[in-house]
Short mmCIF file of C-alpha atoms in Angstrom, two decimals:
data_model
loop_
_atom_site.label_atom_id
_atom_site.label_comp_id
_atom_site.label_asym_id
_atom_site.label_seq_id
_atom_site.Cartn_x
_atom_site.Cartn_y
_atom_site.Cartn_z
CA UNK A 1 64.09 -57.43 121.41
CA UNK A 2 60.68 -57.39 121.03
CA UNK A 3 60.50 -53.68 122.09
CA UNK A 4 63.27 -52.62 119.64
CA UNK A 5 61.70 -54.37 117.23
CA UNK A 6 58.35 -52.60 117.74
CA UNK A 7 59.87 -49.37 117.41
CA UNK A 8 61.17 -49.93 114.01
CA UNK A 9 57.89 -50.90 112.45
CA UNK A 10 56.14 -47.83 112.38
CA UNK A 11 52.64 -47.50 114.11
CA UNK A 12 49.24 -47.96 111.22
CA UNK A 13 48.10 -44.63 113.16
CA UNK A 14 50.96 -43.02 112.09
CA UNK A 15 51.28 -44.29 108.30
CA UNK A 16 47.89 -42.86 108.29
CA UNK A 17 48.53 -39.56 109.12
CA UNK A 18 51.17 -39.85 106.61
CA UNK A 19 48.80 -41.61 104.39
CA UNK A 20 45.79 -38.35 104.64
CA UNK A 21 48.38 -36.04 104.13
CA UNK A 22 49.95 -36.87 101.21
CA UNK A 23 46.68 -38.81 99.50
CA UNK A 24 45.30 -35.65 97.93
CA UNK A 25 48.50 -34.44 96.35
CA UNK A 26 49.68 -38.04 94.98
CA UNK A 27 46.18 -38.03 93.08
CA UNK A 28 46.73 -34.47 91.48
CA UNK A 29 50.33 -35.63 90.85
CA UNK A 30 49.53 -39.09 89.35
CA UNK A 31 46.76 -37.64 87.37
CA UNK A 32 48.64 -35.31 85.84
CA UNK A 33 51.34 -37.34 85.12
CA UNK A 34 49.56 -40.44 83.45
CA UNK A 35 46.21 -38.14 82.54
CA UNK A 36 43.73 -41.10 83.48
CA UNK A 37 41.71 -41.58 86.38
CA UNK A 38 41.87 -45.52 86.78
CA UNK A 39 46.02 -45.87 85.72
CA UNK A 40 46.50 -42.58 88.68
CA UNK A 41 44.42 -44.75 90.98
CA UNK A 42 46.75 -47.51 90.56
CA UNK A 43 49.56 -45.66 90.43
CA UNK A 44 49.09 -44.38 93.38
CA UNK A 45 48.13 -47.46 95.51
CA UNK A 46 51.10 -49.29 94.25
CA UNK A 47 53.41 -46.18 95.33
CA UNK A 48 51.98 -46.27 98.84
CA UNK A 49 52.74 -50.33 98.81
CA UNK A 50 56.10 -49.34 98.01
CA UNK A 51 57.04 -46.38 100.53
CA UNK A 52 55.25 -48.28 103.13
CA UNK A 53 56.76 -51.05 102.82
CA UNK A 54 60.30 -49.62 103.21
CA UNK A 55 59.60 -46.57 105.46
CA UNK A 56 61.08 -48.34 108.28
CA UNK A 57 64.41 -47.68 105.65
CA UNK A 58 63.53 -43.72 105.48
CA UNK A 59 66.03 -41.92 108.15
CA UNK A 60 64.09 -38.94 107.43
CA UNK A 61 60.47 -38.85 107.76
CA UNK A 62 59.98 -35.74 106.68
CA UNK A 63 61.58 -37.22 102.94
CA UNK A 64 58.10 -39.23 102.98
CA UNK A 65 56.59 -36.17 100.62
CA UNK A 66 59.78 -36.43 97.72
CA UNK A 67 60.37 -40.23 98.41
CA UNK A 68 56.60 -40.72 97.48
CA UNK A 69 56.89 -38.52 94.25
CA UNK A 70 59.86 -40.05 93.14
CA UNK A 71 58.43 -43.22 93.76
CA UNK A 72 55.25 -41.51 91.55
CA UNK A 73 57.86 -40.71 89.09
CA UNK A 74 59.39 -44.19 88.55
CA UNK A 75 56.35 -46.51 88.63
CA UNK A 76 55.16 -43.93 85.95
CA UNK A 77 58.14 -44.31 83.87
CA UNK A 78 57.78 -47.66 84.23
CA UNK A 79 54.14 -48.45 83.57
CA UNK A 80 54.38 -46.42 80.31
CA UNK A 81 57.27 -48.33 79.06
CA UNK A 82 55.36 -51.41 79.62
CA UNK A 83 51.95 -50.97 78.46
CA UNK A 84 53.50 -48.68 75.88
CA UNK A 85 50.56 -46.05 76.91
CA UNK A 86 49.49 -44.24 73.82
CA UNK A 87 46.83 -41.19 74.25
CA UNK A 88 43.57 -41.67 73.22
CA UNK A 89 42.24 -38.42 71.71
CA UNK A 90 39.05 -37.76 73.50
CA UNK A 91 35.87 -36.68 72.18
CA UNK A 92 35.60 -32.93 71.36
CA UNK A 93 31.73 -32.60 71.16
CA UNK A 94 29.95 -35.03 73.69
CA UNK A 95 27.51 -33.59 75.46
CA UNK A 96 29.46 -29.87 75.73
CA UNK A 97 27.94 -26.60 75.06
CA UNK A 98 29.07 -24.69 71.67
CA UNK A 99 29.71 -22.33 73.85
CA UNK A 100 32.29 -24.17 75.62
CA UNK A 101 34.40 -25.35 72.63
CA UNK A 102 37.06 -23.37 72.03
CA UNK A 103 38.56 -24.11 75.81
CA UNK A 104 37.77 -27.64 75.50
CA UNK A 105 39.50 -27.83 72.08
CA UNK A 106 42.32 -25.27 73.66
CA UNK A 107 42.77 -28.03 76.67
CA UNK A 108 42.20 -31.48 74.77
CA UNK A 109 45.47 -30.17 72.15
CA UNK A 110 47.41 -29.39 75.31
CA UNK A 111 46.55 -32.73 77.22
CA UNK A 112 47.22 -34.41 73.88
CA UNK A 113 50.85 -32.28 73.20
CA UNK A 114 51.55 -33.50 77.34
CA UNK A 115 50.80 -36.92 76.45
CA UNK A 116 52.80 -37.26 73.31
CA UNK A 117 56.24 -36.33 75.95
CA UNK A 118 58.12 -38.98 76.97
CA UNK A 119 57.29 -39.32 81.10
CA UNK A 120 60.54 -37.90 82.57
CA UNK A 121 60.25 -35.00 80.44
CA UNK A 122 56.44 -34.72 81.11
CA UNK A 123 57.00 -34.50 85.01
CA UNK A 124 59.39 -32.38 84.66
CA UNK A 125 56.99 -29.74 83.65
CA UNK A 126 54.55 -30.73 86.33
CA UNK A 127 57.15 -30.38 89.10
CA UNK A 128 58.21 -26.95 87.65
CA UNK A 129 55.14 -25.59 86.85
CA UNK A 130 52.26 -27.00 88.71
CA UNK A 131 54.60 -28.33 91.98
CA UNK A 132 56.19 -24.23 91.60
CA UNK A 133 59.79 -26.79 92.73
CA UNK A 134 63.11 -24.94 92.64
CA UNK A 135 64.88 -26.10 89.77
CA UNK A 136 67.20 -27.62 92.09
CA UNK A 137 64.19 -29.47 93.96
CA UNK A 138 63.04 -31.03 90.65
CA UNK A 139 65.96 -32.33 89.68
CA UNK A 140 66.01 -33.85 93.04
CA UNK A 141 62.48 -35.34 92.76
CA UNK A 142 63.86 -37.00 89.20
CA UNK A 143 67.37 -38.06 90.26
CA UNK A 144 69.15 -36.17 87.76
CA UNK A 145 71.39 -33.39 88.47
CA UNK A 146 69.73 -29.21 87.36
CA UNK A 147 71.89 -29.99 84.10
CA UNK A 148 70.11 -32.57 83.03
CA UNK A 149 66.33 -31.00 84.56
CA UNK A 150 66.96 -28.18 82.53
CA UNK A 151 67.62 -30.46 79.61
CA UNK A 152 64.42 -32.18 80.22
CA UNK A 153 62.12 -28.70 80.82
CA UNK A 154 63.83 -27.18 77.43
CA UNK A 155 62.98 -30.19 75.25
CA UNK A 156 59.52 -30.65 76.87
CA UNK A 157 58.68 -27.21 75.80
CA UNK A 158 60.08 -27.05 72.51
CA UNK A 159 58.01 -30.31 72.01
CA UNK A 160 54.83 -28.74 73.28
CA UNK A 161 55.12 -25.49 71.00
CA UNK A 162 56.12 -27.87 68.41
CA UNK A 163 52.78 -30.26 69.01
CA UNK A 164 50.99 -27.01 69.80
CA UNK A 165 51.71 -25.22 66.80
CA UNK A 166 51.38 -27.94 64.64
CA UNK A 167 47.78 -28.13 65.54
CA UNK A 168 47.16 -24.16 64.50
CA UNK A 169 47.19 -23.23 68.08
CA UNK B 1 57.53 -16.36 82.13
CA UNK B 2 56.96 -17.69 78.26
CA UNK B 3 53.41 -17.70 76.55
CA UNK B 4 53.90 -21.45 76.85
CA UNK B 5 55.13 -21.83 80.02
CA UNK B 6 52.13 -19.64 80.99
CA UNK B 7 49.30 -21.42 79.06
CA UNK B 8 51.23 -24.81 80.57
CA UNK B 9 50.95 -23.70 83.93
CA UNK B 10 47.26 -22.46 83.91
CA UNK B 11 46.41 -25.87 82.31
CA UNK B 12 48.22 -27.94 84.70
CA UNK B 13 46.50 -25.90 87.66
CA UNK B 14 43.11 -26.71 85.93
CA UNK B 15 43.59 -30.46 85.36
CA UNK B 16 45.26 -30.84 88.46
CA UNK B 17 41.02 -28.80 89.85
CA UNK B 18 39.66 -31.41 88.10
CA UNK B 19 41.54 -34.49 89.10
CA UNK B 20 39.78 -37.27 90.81
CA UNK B 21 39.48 -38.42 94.33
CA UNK B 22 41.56 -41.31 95.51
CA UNK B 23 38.69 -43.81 96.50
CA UNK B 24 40.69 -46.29 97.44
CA UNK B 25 40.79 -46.76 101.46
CA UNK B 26 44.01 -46.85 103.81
CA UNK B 27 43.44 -50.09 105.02
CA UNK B 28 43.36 -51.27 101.71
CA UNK B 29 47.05 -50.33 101.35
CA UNK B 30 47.88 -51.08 104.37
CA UNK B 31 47.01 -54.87 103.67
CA UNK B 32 48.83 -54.28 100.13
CA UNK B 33 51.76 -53.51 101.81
CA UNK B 34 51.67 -55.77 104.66
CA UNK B 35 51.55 -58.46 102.11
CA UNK B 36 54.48 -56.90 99.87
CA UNK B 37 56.20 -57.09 103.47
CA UNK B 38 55.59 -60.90 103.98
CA UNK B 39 56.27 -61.60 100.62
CA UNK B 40 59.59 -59.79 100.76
CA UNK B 41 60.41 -61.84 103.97
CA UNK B 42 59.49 -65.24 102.45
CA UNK B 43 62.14 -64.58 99.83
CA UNK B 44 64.48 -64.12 101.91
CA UNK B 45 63.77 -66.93 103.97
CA UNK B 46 63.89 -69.07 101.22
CA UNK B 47 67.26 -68.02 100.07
CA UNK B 48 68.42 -68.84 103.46
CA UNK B 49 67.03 -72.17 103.09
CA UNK B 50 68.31 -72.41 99.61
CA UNK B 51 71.89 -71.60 101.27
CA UNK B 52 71.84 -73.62 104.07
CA UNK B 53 70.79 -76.60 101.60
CA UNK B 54 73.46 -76.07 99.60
CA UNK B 55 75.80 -75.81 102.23
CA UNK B 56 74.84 -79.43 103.53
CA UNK B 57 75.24 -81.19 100.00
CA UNK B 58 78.56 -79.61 99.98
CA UNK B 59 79.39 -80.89 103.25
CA UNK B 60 78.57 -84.15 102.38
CA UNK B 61 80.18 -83.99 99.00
CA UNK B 62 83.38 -82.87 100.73
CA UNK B 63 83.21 -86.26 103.48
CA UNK B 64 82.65 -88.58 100.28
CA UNK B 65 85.67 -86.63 98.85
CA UNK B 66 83.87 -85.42 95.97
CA UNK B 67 85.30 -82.19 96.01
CA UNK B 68 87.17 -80.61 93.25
CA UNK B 69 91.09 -79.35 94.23
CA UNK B 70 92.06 -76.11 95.73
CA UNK B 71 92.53 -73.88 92.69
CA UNK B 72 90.18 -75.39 89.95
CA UNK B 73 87.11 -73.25 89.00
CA UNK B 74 84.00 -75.07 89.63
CA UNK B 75 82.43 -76.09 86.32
CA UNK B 76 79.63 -73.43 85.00
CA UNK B 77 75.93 -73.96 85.89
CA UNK B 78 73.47 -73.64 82.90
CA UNK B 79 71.90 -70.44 84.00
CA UNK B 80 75.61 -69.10 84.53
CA UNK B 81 77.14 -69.73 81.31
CA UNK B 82 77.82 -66.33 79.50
CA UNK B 83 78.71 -66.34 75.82
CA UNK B 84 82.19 -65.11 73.90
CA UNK B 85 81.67 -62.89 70.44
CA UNK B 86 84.95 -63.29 68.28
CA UNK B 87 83.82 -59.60 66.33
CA UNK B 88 86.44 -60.35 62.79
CA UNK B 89 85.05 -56.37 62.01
CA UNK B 90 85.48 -54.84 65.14
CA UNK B 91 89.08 -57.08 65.85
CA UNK B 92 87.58 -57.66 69.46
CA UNK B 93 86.78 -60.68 71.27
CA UNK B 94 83.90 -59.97 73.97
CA UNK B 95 82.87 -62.46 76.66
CA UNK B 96 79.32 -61.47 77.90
CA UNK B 97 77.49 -62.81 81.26
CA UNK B 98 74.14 -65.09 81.26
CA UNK B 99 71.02 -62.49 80.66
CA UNK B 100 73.30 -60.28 78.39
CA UNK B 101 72.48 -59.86 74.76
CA UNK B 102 74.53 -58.17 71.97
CA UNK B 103 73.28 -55.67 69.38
CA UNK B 104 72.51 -57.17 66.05
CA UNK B 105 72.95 -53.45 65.03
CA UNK B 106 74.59 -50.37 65.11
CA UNK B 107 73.01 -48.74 67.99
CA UNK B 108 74.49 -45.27 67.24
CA UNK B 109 73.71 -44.85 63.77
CA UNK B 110 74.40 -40.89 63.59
CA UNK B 111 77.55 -41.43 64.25
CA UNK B 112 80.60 -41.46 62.24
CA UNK B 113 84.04 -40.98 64.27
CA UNK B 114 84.56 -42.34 66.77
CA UNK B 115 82.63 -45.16 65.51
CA UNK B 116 80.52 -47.90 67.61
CA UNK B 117 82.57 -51.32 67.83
CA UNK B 118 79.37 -53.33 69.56
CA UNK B 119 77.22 -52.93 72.14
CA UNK B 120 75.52 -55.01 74.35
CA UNK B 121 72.61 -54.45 77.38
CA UNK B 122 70.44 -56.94 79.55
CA UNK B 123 67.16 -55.05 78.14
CA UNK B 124 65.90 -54.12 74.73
CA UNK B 125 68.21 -52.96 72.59
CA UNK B 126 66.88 -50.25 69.78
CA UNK B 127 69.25 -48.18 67.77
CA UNK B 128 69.16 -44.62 67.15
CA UNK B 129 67.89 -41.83 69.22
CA UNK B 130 66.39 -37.67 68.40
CA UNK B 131 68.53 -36.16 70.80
CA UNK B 132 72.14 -37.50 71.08
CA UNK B 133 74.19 -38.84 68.31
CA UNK B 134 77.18 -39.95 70.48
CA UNK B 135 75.68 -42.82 72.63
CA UNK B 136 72.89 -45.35 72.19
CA UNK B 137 69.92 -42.93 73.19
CA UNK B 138 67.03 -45.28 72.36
CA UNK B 139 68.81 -48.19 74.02
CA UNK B 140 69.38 -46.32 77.33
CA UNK B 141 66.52 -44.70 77.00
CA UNK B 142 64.71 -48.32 76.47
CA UNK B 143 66.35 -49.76 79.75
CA UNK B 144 64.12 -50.95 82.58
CA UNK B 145 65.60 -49.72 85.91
CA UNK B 146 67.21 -53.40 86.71
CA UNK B 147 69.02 -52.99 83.27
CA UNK B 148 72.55 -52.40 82.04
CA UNK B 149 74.27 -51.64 78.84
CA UNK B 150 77.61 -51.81 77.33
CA UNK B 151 78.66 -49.60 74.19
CA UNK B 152 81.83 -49.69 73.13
CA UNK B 153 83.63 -47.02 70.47
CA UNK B 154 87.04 -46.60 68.74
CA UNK B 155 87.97 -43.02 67.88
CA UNK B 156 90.29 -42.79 64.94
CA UNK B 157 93.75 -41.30 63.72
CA UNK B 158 96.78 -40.86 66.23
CA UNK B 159 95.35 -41.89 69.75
CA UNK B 160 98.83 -41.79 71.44
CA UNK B 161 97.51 -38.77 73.66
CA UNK B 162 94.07 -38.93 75.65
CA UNK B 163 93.69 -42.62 76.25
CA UNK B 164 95.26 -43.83 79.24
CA UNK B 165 97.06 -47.84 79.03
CA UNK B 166 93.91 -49.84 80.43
CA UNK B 167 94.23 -51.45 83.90
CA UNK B 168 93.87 -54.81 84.69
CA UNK B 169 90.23 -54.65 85.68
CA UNK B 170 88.32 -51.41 85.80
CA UNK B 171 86.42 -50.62 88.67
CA UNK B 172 83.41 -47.85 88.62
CA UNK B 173 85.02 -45.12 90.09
CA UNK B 174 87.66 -45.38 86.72
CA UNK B 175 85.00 -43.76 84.52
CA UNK B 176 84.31 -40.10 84.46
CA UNK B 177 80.17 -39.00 84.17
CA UNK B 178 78.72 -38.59 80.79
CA UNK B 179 76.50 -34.87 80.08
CA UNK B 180 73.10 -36.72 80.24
CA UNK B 181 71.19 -33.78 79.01
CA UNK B 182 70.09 -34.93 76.27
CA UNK B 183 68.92 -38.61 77.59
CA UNK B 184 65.31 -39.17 79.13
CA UNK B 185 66.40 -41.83 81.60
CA UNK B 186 67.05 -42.33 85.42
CA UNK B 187 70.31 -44.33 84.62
CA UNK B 188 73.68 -43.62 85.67
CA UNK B 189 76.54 -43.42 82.72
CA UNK B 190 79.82 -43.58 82.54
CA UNK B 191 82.95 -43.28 79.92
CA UNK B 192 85.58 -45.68 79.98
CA UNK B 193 88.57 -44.59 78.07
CA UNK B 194 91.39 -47.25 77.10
CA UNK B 195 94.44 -47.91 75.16
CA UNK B 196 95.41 -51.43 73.74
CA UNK B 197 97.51 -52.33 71.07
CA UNK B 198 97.72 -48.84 69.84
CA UNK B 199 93.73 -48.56 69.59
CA UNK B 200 91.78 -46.16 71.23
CA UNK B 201 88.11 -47.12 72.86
CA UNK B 202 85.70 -45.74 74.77
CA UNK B 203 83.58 -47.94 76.67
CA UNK B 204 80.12 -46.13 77.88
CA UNK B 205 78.35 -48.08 80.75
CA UNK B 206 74.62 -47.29 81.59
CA UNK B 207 73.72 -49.07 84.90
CA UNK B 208 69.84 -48.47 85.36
CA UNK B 209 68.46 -46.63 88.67
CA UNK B 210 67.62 -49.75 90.52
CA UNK B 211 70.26 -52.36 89.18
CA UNK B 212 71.63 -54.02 91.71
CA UNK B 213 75.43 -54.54 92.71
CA UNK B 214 75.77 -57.63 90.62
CA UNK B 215 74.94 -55.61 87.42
CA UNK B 216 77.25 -53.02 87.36
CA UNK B 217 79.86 -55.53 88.16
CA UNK B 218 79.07 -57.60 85.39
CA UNK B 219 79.11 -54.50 82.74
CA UNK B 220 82.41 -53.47 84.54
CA UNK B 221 83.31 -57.33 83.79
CA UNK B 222 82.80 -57.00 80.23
CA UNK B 223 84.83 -53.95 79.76
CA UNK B 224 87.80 -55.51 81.51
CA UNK B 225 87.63 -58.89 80.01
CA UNK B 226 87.67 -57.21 76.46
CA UNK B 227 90.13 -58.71 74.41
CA UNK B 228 91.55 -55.92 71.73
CA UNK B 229 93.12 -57.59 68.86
CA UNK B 230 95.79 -56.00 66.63
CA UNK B 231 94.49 -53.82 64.04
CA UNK B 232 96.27 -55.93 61.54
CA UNK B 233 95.30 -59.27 62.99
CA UNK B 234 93.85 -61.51 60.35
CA UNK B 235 90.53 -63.04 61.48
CA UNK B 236 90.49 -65.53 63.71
CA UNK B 237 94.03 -64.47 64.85
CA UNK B 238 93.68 -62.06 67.77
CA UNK B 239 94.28 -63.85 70.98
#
């Protein structure tokens, strides 16, 4: 029993492997999802808990990868219901160059436009067009069927050119 | 490619550059989850222990013959008593479970035939919605992923045709999907589609990604136990 039971529980070594492997790319994904360091540190951690804590479940383990970005995906939806996130426009000026402002401006109206989407629809766009996912993968990632991920791309643009062109860009 | 969906992508790759290192060390997780894990199991231990408890009391309460007979429900616990809405507008009686709440408004407010009867959900409840006028967007939308909702519609005129006589209880697979396009939520809907007493209603169930079981059952439960009054029933008069 005590062997079978051993073999279940997955070894730390290998949750670690798992664990340096996917760290990097849960950061980039959490970041760009929430767009602040300390709430993509946090989201990450607690998405790590999670997976961990029922990979013994995961028949596949090559599904770690999508179950931990869906996992992303939901504890974001979630945490921005709850503490009703709300985008804090950052400084322009600071301590940048003149030289520098009209991509800073350029950036800070697009990171503001992506904030302003509701989060489903927001990483949407980040698994099409920073993740490069089939259309068929993203939906996959969200839950929803290509239908519905097209639904979500489509709106999140229009809402961008919308936010985008209401600022002169 | 679009000039947006360009100047999106060369943004995202830029952010994505500049996005910080995780600083937070494995082992840190690892005890994070270990704990989750223990917790997880002391739940379920305790439930055990709640069970087995209860299953000596009633032992015991059977030998002193305190039992109630074969056949009688047992009488409702606080936390288990639902409510019952007699709706004198609507002509519909609806019993709702413990934890379910009904809408004080009209949760789909763009829309005029068929027209929204009630609705009711275990989460917050806002009405209205930018992208779908024929269910409660902002309600579904506003669901947590343990949540479930209820929305009920009559459509108007001669509903002979298109709504089948409802069955005694409905059961999930009796629903058809809903296009979920337009709805920013990981929630699973359904339509319902019944005839009683000449009316026809559609009954849309949203059952929220991680509801359990128990949930779906009980939004199934008010859907069957709907009592449709005559459309000519004076108030008070439907059962």
């Amino acid at each position: 029993v005590r062997k079978r039971a051993s073999a279940a529980v997955p070894r730390a070594s290998r949750l670690e492997d798992l664990y340096l492997a996917h760290v990097d790319a849960a950061m980039r994904f959490a970041y760009l999802l929430l767009g602040e360091r300390e709430a993509a540190q946090d989201l990450v951690q607690d998405a790590f808990v999670r997976v961990f804590g029922r990979y013994a479940d995961l028949k596949d383990p090559n599904a770690f990868g999508p179950y931990l970005r869906r996992t992303l995906i939901n504890l974001a939806t979630d945490r921005r219901r709850k503490t009703a996130l709300e985008f804090q426009r950052r400084s322009l000026l600071g301590s940048t160059a003149v030289g520098e402002l009209p991509d800073i401006v350029e950036r800070t109206v697009m990171r503001s436009a992506l904030s302003s989407l509701p989060t489903r629809q927001r990483a949407a766009l980040v698994l099409r067009y920073y993740e490069d996912l089939s259309e068929t993968q993203a939906a996959d990632a969200l839950g929803c069927s290509v239908t519905a991920l097209k639904s979500l791309v489509t709106r999140g643009l229009a809402r961008l050119r919308e936010r985008l062109e209401g600022e002169g860009r | 490619m679009t000039d947006i969906e360009q100047a999106l992508g060369d943004f995202l790759r830029e952010e994505a550059s500049a996005a910080p290192h995780y600083e937070r060390p494995f082992e840190a997780v690892m005890r994070l989850a270990r704990v989750r894990r223990f917790l997880n199991g002391a739940v379920a231990v305790a439930v055990v222990a709640c069970i087995a408890a209860a299953s000596v009391a009633a032992a015991r309460s059977l030998s002193r013959g305190e039992m109630r007979p074969a056949g009688e429900p047992p009488p409702p616990t606080p936390t288990q008593v639902g409510t019952q809405h007699v709706l004198d507008d609507a002509k519909l009686i609806v019993r709702l479970p413990a934890g379910w709440d009904l809408a004080d408004e009209n949760l789909t407010p763009n829309l005029t035939e068929p027209g929204e009867l009630f609705s009711a959900g275990t989460g917050p409840l806002p009405a209205g919605g930018e992208d779908c006028a024929t269910i409660p967007e902002a309600a579904i939308e506003a669901m947590g992923p343990d949540d479930a909702l209820v929305s009920v519609q009559e459509e108007g005129g001669d509903v002979s045709h298109g709504f089948p006589h409802r069955p005694d209880r409905f059961e999930w697979d009796d629903g058809t999907g809903v296009f979920q396009g337009c709805l920013d939520t990981a929630a699973v809907l359904r339509q319902f589609r019944l005839l009683d007493r000449g009316r026809g209603l559609y009954a849309y169930v949203a059952i929220g990604s991680d509801a359990p079981d128990e949930r779906r059952d009980e939004a199934l439960e008010i859907v069957s136990d709907l009592v449709v009054c005559d459309p000519g029933s004076p108030p008070g008069e439907c059962e």
